[in-house]
Short mmCIF file of C-alpha atoms in Angstrom, two decimals:
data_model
loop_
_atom_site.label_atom_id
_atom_site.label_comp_id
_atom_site.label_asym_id
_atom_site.label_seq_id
_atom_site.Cartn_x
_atom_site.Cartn_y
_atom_site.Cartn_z
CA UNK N 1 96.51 98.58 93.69
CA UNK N 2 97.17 98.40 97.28
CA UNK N 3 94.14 96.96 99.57
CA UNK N 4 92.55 98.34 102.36
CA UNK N 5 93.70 96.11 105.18
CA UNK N 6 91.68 94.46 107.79
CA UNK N 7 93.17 94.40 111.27
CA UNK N 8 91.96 92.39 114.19
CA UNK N 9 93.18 93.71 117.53
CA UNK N 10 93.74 91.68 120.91
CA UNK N 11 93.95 93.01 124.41
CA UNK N 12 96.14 91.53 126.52
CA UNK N 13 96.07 90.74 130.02
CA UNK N 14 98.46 88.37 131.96
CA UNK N 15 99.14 86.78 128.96
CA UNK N 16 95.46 86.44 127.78
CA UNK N 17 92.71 87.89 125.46
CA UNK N 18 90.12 90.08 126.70
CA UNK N 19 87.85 92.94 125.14
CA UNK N 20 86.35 96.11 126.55
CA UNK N 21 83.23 97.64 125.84
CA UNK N 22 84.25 101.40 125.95
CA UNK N 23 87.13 100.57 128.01
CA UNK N 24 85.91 98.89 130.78
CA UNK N 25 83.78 95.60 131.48
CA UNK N 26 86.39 92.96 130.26
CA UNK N 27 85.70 89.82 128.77
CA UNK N 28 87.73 86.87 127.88
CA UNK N 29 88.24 85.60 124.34
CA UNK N 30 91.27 82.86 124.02
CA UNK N 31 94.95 82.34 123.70
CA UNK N 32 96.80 85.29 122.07
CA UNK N 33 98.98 83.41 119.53
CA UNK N 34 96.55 80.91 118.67
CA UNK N 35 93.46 83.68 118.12
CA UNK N 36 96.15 85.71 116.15
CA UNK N 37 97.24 82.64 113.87
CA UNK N 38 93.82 81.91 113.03
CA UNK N 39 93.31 85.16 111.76
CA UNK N 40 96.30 85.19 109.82
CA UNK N 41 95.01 81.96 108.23
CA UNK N 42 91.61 83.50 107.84
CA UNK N 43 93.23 86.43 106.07
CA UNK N 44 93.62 89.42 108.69
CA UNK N 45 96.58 91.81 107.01
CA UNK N 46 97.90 92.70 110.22
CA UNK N 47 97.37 91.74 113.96
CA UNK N 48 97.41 94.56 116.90
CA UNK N 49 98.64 93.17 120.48
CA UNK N 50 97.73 95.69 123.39
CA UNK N 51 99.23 95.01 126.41
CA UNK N 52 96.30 96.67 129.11
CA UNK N 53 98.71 95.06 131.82
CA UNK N 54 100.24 97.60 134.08
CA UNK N 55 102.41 95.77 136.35
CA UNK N 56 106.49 94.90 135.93
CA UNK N 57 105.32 91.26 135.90
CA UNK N 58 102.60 91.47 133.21
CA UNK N 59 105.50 93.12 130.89
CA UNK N 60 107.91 90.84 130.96
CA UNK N 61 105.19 87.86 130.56
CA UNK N 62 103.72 90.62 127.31
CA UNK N 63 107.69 90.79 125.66
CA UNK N 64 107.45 87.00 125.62
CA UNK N 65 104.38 86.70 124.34
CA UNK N 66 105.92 89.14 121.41
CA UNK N 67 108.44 86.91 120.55
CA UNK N 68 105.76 83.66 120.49
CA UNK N 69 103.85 86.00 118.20
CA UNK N 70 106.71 86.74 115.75
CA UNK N 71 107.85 83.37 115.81
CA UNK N 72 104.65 81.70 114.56
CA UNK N 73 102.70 84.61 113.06
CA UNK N 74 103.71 85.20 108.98
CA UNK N 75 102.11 88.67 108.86
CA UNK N 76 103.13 92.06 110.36
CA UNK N 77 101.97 92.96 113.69
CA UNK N 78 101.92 96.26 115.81
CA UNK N 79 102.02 96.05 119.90
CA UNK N 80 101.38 99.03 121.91
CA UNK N 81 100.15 99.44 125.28
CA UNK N 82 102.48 100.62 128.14
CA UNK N 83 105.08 102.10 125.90
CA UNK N 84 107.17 105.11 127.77
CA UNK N 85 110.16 105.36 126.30
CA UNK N 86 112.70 104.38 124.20
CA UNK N 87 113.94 101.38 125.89
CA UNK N 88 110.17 99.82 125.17
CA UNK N 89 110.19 100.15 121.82
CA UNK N 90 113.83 98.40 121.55
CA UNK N 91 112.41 95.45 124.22
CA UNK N 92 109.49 94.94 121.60
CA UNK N 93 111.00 95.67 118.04
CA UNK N 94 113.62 93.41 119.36
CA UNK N 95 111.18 90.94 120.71
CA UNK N 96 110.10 90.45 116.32
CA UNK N 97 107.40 92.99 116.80
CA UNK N 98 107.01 94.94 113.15
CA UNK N 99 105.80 98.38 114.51
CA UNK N 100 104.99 99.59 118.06
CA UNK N 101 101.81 102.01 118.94
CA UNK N 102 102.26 104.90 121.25
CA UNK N 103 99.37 106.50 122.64
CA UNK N 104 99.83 108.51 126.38
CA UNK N 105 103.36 108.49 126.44
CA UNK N 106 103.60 110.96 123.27
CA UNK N 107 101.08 113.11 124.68
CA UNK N 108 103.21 113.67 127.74
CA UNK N 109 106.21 113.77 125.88
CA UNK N 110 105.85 114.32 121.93
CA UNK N 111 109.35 113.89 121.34
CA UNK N 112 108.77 110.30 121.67
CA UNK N 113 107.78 110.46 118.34
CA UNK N 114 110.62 111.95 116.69
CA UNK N 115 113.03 109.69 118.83
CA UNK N 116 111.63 106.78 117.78
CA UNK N 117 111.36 107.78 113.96
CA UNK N 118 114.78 109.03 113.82
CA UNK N 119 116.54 105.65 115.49
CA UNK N 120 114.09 102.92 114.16
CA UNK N 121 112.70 104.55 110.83
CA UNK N 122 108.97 106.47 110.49
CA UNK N 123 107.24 102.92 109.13
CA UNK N 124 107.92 101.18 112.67
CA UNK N 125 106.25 104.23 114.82
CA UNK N 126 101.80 104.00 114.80
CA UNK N 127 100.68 106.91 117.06
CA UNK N 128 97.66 105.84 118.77
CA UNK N 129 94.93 108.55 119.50
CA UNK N 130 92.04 107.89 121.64
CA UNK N 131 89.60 110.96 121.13
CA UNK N 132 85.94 111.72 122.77
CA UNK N 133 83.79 114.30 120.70
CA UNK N 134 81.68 117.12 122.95
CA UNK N 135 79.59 119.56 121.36
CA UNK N 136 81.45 122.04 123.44
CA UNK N 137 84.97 120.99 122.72
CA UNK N 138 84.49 119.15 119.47
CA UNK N 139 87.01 116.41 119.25
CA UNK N 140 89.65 116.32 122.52
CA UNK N 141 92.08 113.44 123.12
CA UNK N 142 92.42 111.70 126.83
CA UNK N 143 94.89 109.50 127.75
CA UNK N 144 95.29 106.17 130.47
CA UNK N 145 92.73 104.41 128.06
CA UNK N 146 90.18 106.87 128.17
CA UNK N 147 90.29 108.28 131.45
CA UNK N 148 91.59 111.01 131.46
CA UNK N 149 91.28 114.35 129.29
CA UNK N 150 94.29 116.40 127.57
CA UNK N 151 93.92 119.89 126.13
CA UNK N 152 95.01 118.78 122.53
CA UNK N 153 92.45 118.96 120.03
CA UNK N 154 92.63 115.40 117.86
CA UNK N 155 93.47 116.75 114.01
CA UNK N 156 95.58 119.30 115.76
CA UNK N 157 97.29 116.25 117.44
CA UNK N 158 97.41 114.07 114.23
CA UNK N 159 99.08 116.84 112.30
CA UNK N 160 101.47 117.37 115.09
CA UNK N 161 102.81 113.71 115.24
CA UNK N 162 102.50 113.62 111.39
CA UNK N 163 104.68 116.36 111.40
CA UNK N 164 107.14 114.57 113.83
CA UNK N 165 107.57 111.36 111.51
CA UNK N 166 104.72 108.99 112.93
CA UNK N 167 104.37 106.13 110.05
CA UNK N 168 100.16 105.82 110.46
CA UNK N 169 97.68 107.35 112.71
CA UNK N 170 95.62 104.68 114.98
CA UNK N 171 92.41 106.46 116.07
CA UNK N 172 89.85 105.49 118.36
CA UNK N 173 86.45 107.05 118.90
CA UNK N 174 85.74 106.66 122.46
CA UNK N 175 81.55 108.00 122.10
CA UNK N 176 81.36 104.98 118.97
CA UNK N 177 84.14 102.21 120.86
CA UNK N 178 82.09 99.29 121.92
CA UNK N 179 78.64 100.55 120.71
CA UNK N 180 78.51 98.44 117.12
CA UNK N 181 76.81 101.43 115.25
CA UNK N 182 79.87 102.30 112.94
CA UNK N 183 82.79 104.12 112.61
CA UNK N 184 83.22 107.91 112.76
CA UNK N 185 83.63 108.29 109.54
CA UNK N 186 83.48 112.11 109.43
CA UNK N 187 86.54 113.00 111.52
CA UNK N 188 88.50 109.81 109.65
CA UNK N 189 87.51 111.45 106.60
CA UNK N 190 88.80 114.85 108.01
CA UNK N 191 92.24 112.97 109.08
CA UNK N 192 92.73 111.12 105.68
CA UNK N 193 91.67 114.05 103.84
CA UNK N 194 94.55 116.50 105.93
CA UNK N 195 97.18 113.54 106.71
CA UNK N 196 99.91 112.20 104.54
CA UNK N 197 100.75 108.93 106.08
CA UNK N 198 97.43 106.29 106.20
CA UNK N 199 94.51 106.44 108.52
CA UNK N 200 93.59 103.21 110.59
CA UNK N 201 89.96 103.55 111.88
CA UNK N 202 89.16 102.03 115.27
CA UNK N 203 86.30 101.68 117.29
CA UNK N 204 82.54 100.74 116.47
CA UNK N 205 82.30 97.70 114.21
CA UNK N 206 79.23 95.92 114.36
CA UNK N 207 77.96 94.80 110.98
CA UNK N 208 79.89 94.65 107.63
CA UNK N 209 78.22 97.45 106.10
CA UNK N 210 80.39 99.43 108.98
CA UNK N 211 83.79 98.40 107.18
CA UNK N 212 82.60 99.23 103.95
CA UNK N 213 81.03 103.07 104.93
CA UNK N 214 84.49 103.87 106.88
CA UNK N 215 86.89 103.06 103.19
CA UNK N 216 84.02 104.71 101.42
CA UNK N 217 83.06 107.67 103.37
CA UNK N 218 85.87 108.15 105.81
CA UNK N 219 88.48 107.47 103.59
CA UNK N 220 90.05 104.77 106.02
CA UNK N 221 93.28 102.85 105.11
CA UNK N 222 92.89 100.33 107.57
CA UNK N 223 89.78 99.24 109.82
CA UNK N 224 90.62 97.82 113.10
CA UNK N 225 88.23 95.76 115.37
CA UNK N 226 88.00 93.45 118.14
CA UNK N 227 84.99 91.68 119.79
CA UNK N 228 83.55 91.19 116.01
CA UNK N 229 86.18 89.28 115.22
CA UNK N 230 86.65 87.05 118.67
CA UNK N 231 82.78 86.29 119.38
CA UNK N 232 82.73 85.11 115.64
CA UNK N 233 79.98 87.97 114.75
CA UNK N 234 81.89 89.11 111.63
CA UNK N 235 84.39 86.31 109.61
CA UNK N 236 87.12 87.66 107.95
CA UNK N 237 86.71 85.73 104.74
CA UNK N 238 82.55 86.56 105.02
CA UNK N 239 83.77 90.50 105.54
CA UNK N 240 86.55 90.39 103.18
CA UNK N 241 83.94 89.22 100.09
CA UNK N 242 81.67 91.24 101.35
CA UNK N 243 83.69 94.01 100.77
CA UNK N 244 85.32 92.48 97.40
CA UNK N 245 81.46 92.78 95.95
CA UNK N 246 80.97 96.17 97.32
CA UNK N 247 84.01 97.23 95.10
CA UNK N 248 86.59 97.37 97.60
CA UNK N 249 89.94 95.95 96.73
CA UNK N 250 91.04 93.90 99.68
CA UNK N 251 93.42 91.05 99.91
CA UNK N 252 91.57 87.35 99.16
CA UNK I 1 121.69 72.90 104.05
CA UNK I 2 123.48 75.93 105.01
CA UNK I 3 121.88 79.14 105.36
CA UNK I 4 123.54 82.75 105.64
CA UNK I 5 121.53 85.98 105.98
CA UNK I 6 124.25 89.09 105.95
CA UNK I 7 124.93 90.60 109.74
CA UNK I 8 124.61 94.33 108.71
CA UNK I 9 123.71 97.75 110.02
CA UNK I 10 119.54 96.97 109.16
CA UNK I 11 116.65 96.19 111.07
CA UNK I 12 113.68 93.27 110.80
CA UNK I 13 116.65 90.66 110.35
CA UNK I 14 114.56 88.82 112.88
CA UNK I 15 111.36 87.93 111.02
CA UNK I 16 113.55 86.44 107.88
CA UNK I 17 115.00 84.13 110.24
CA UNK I 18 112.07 83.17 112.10
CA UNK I 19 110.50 82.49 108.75
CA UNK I 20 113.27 80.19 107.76
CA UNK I 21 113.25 78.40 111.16
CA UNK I 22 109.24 77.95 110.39
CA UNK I 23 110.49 76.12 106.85
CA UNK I 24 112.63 74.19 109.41
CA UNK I 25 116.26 76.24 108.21
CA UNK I 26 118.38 77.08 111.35
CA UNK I 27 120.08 80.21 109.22
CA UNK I 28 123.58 81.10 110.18
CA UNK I 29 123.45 85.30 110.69
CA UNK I 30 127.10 86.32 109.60
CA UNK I 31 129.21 88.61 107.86
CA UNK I 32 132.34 87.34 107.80
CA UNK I 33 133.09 86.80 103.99
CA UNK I 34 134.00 82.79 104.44
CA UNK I 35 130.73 82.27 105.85
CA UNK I 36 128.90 83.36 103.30
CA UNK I 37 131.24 82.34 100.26
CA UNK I 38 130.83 78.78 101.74
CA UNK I 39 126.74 79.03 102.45
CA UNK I 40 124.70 76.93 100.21
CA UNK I 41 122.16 79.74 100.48
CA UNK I 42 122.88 83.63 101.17
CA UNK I 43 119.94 86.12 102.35
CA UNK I 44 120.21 89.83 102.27
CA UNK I 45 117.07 91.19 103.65
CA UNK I 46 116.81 94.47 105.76
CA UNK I 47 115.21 97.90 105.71
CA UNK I 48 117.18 101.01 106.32
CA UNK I 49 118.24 103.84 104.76
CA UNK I 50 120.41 103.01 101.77
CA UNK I 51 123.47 105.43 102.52
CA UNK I 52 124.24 103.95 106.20
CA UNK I 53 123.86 100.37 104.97
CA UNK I 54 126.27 100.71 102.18
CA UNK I 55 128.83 102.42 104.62
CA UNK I 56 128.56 99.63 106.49
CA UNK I 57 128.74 97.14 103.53
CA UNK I 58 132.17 99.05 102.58
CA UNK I 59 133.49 98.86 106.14
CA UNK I 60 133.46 95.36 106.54
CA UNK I 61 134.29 94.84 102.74
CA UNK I 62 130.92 93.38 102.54
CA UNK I 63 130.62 95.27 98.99
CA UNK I 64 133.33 92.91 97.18
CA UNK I 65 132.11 89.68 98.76
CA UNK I 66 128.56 89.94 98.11
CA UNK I 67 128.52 90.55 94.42
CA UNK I 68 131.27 87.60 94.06
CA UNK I 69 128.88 85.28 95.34
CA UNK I 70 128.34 82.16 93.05
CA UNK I 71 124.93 80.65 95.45
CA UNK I 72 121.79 81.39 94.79
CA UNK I 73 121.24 84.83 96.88
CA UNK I 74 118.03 86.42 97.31
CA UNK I 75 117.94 90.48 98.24
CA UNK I 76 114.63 91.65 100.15
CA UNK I 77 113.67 95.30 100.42
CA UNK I 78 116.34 97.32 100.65
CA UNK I 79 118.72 94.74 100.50
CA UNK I 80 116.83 94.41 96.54
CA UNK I 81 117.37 98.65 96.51
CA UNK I 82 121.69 97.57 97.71
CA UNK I 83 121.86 95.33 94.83
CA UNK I 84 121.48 98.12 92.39
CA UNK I 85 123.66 100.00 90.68
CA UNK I 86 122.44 103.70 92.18
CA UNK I 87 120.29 105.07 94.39
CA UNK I 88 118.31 108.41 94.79
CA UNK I 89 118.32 108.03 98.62
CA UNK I 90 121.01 109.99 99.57
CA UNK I 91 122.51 110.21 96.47
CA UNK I 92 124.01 106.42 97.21
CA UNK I 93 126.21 104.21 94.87
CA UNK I 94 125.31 100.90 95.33
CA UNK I 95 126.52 97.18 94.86
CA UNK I 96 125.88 97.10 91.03
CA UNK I 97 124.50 93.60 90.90
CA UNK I 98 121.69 94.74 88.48
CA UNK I 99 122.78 97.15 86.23
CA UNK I 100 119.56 100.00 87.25
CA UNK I 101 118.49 102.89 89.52
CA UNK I 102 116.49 103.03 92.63
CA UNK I 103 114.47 106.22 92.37
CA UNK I 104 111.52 107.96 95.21
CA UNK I 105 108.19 107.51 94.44
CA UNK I 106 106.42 110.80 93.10
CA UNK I 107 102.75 111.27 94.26
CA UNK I 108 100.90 112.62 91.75
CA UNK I 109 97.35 112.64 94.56
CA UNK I 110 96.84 113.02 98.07
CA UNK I 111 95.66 109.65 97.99
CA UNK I 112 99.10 108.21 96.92
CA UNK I 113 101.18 108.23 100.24
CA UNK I 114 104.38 107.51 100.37
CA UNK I 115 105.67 105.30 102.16
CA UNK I 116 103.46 102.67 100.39
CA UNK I 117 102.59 100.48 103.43
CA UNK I 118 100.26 97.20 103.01
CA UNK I 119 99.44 93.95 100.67
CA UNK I 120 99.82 94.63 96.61
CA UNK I 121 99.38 92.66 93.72
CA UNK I 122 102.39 91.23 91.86
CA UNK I 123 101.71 90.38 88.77
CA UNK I 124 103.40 89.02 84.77
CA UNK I 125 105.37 86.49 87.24
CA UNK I 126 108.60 84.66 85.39
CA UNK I 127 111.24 82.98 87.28
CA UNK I 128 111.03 79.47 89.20
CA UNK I 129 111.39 81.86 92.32
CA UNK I 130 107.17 82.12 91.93
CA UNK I 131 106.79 78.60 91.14
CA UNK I 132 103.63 77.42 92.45
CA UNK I 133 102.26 80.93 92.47
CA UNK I 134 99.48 82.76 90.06
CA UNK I 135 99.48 86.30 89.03
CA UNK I 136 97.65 88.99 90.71
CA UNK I 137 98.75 87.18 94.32
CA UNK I 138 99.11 90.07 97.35
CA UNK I 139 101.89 90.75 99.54
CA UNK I 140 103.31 92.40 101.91
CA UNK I 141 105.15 96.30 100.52
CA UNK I 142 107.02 98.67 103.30
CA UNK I 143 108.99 100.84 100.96
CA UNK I 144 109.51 104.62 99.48
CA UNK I 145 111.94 103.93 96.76
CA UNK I 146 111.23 101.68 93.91
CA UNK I 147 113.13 100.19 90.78
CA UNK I 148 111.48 101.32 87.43
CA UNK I 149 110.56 98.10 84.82
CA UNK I 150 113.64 96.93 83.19
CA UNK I 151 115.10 93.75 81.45
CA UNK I 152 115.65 91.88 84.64
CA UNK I 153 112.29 92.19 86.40
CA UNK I 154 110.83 89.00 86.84
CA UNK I 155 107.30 90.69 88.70
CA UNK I 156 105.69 93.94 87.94
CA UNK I 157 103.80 96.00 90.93
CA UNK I 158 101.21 99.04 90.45
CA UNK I 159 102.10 101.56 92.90
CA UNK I 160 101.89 105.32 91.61
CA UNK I 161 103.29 103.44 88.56
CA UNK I 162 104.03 100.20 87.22
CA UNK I 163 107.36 99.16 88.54
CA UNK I 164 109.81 96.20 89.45
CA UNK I 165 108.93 94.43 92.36
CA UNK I 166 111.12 91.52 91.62
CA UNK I 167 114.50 90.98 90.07
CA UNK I 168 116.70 88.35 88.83
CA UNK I 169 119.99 88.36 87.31
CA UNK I 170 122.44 85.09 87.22
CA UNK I 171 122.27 83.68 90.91
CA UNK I 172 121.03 86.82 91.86
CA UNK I 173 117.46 87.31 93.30
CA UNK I 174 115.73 90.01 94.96
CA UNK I 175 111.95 91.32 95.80
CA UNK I 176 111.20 94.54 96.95
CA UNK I 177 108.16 92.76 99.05
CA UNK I 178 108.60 91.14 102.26
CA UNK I 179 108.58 87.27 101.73
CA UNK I 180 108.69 86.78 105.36
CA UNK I 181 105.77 89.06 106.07
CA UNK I 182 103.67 88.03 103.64
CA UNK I 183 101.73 84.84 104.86
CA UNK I 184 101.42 81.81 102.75
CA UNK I 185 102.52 83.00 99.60
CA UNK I 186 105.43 84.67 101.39
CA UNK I 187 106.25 81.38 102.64
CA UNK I 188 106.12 79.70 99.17
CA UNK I 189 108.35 82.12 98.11
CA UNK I 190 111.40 81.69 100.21
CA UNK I 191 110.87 77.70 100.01
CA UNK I 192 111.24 78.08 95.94
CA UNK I 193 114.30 80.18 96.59
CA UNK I 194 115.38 77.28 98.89
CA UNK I 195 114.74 74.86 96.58
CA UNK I 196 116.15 76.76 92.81
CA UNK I 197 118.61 74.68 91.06
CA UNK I 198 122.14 76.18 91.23
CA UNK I 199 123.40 76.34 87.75
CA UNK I 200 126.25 75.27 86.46
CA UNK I 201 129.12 78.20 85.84
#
């Protein structure tokens, strides 16, 4: 049976870890390669680079980081961050990345999606959707990491890239990112339960008992997380038997 | 030792040969057909869509050299799918190394999505290409066609249904998994297929 994969993700700036707490507030956790082969030996399934550099500079010094990455790293691994166009994508997936994440540029310009499924196949291509629920507009995504709002509704917006070939769904709750009180579990359960390509759920992993309600309740593929991971709060190998006992199949 | 992986039209060539060079291989990427008759070793790893990939194959005669081979050559992912004798994507004829059809997996829940992306089991393992490794082991699957069980499996996957994820046929090898993607057993993997005996022909 295939296992619901654990993913730790790493922000990148200038070549260096840091983490957000809802997007802002950074805070340094280690060297990118090394952090990301320790998981791999601790038994992450995948690894998640985010470049959160803007600059020409803090590109060039992200594509070599890639290729450090895939040289070391024996697990897959998705990089997003900064992606605009086709040209990216190549730079990265050439670089030994296994999938790249789009997030603002498809909003501006969903074609993106199809262009990238067509020439690279739909398995490489992870839309990622950052999302902020209002009572008054229910679920809207926003783009620039969070600061700014779009008109597209977010299961409108999944269903839209699904349609255009996207491989898996990345989303991000922006009212649970960085809070530590769970996932939101009903819209992934919404996603998984409309999608047909998996759902990795991101944003608000404090305790274990968080991974297991988001496979059990929202019907998540994948969990992603960050600080949990870098501050030591959560191990993988503590989660992942965790998990084995609550009847999850994972990967030990 | 000498190392070829086949130069073709398919993508993720990259990660095979950084996984070699982390076994300390420097592989030789090539297709030129003395190359690879003369390797000690010949990769065929890739993922693409199996109707391109053979048009390539065919173009540069690829599709006579590679089933003459007489080294131990291991096929990964589609490059498993090529060494078949059919295949339902795009209606495809194949290199005809093992004698059996690649077919698209059929959902039968919502649950079951296709492509099946992520770490699965394999399991009733029997060829000295899994020495060293126990049943029920995970790796790492990227894949939407799959080869039904058949005489030369030598590892049996649970996806939708029970099917071949690895073959083995003469000096023939192939998984539909991704060896170079898939950690430390990954890793074990392509050193046994480094290290298998060449037999005597």
């Amino acid at each position: 049976m295939l296992a619901k994969r654990i993913i730790p993700c790493l922000d990148i700036k200038n070549g260096q870890t840091v983490k957000g707490t809802n997007f802002v507030n950074l805070r340094s956790a280690g060297d990118p390669v090394e952090l990301g082969k320790s998981y791999s030996e601790q038994g992450a399934d995948e690894l998640v680079y985010l470049d959160i550099t803007a600059s020409y500079e803090g590109r060039k010094t992200f594509t070599e980081l890639v290729r450090r990455v895939a040289a070391e790293i024996s697990i897959p691994f998705t990089v997003g961050g900064g992606i605009n166009e086709l040209s990216d994508v190549d730079r990265l997936l050439n670089a030994g990345a296994d999938k790249v994440s789009v997030n603002s540029a498809a909003l501006r310009h969903p074609d993106l999606v199809n262009e990238i499924t067509s020439r690279f196949g739909s398995q490489v291509c992870v839309v990622a959707i950052d999302a902020k629920y209002t009572d008054e507009k229910g679920w809207r995504c926003y783009v620039k990491g969070g600061r700014e709002e779009t008109t597209w509704d977010l299961f409108e917006w999944a269903k839209e890239v699904c349609d255009r070939g996207a491989g898996e769904i990345l989303f991000t709750s922006m009212n649970h990112d960085g809070v530590k009180e769970g996932f939101a579990n009903d819209a992934l359960c919404r996603l998984s339960d409309t999608l047909s390509i998996p759902v990795i759920a991101s944003g608000g992993a404090g305790k274990m008992e968080h991974f297991r309600d988001t496979f059990i309740h929202g019907k998540s593929d994948a969990a992603l997380a960050a600080s949990v991971f870098h501050f030591g709060e959560i191990s993988i190998p503590d989660l992942k038997h965790y998990l084995k006992g609550e009847g999850i199949n994972v990967r030990l | 030792m000498n190392v070829a992986i086949v130069k073709y039209n398919a993508g993720n060539i990259q990660s095979v040969i950084n996984a070699l060079k982390r076994l300390g291989v420097e592989p030789q990427l090539s297709d030129d057909p003395e190359v690879l008759l003369k390797s000690d070793r010949v990769l065929f790893p890739g993922q693409g869509e199996a109707g391109t990939t053979m048009s390539y194959l065919r173009a540069h005669h690829l599709d006579t050299v590679i089933p003459s081979l007489r080294q131990p050559v291991l096929g990964i992912c589609v490059g498993m799918q090529l060494m078949c004798r059919y295949s339902e994507e795009n209606d495809t004829d194949c290199l005809g190394i093992f004698p059996t059809e690649v077919k698209r997996f059929q959902p039968t829940a919502h649950e079951q999505k296709v492509p099946q992306m992520g770490w699965n089991t394999i399991e009733r393992l029997k060829s000295p290409l899994f020495r060293h490794i126990d049943d029920g082991e995970f790796v790492y699957f990227i894949h939407s066609y799959y080869v039904p069980e058949n005489t030369y499996g030598i590892a049996t996957t649970d996806y939708i249904t029970p099917y071949c994820s690895a073959l083995h046929k003469d000096n023939f090898y192939a998984t539909q998994f991704h060896p170079e993607k898939s950690g430390r057993i990954g890793e074990q993997i392509l050193k046994n297929f480094l290290e298998i005996e060449t037999t005597c022909e």
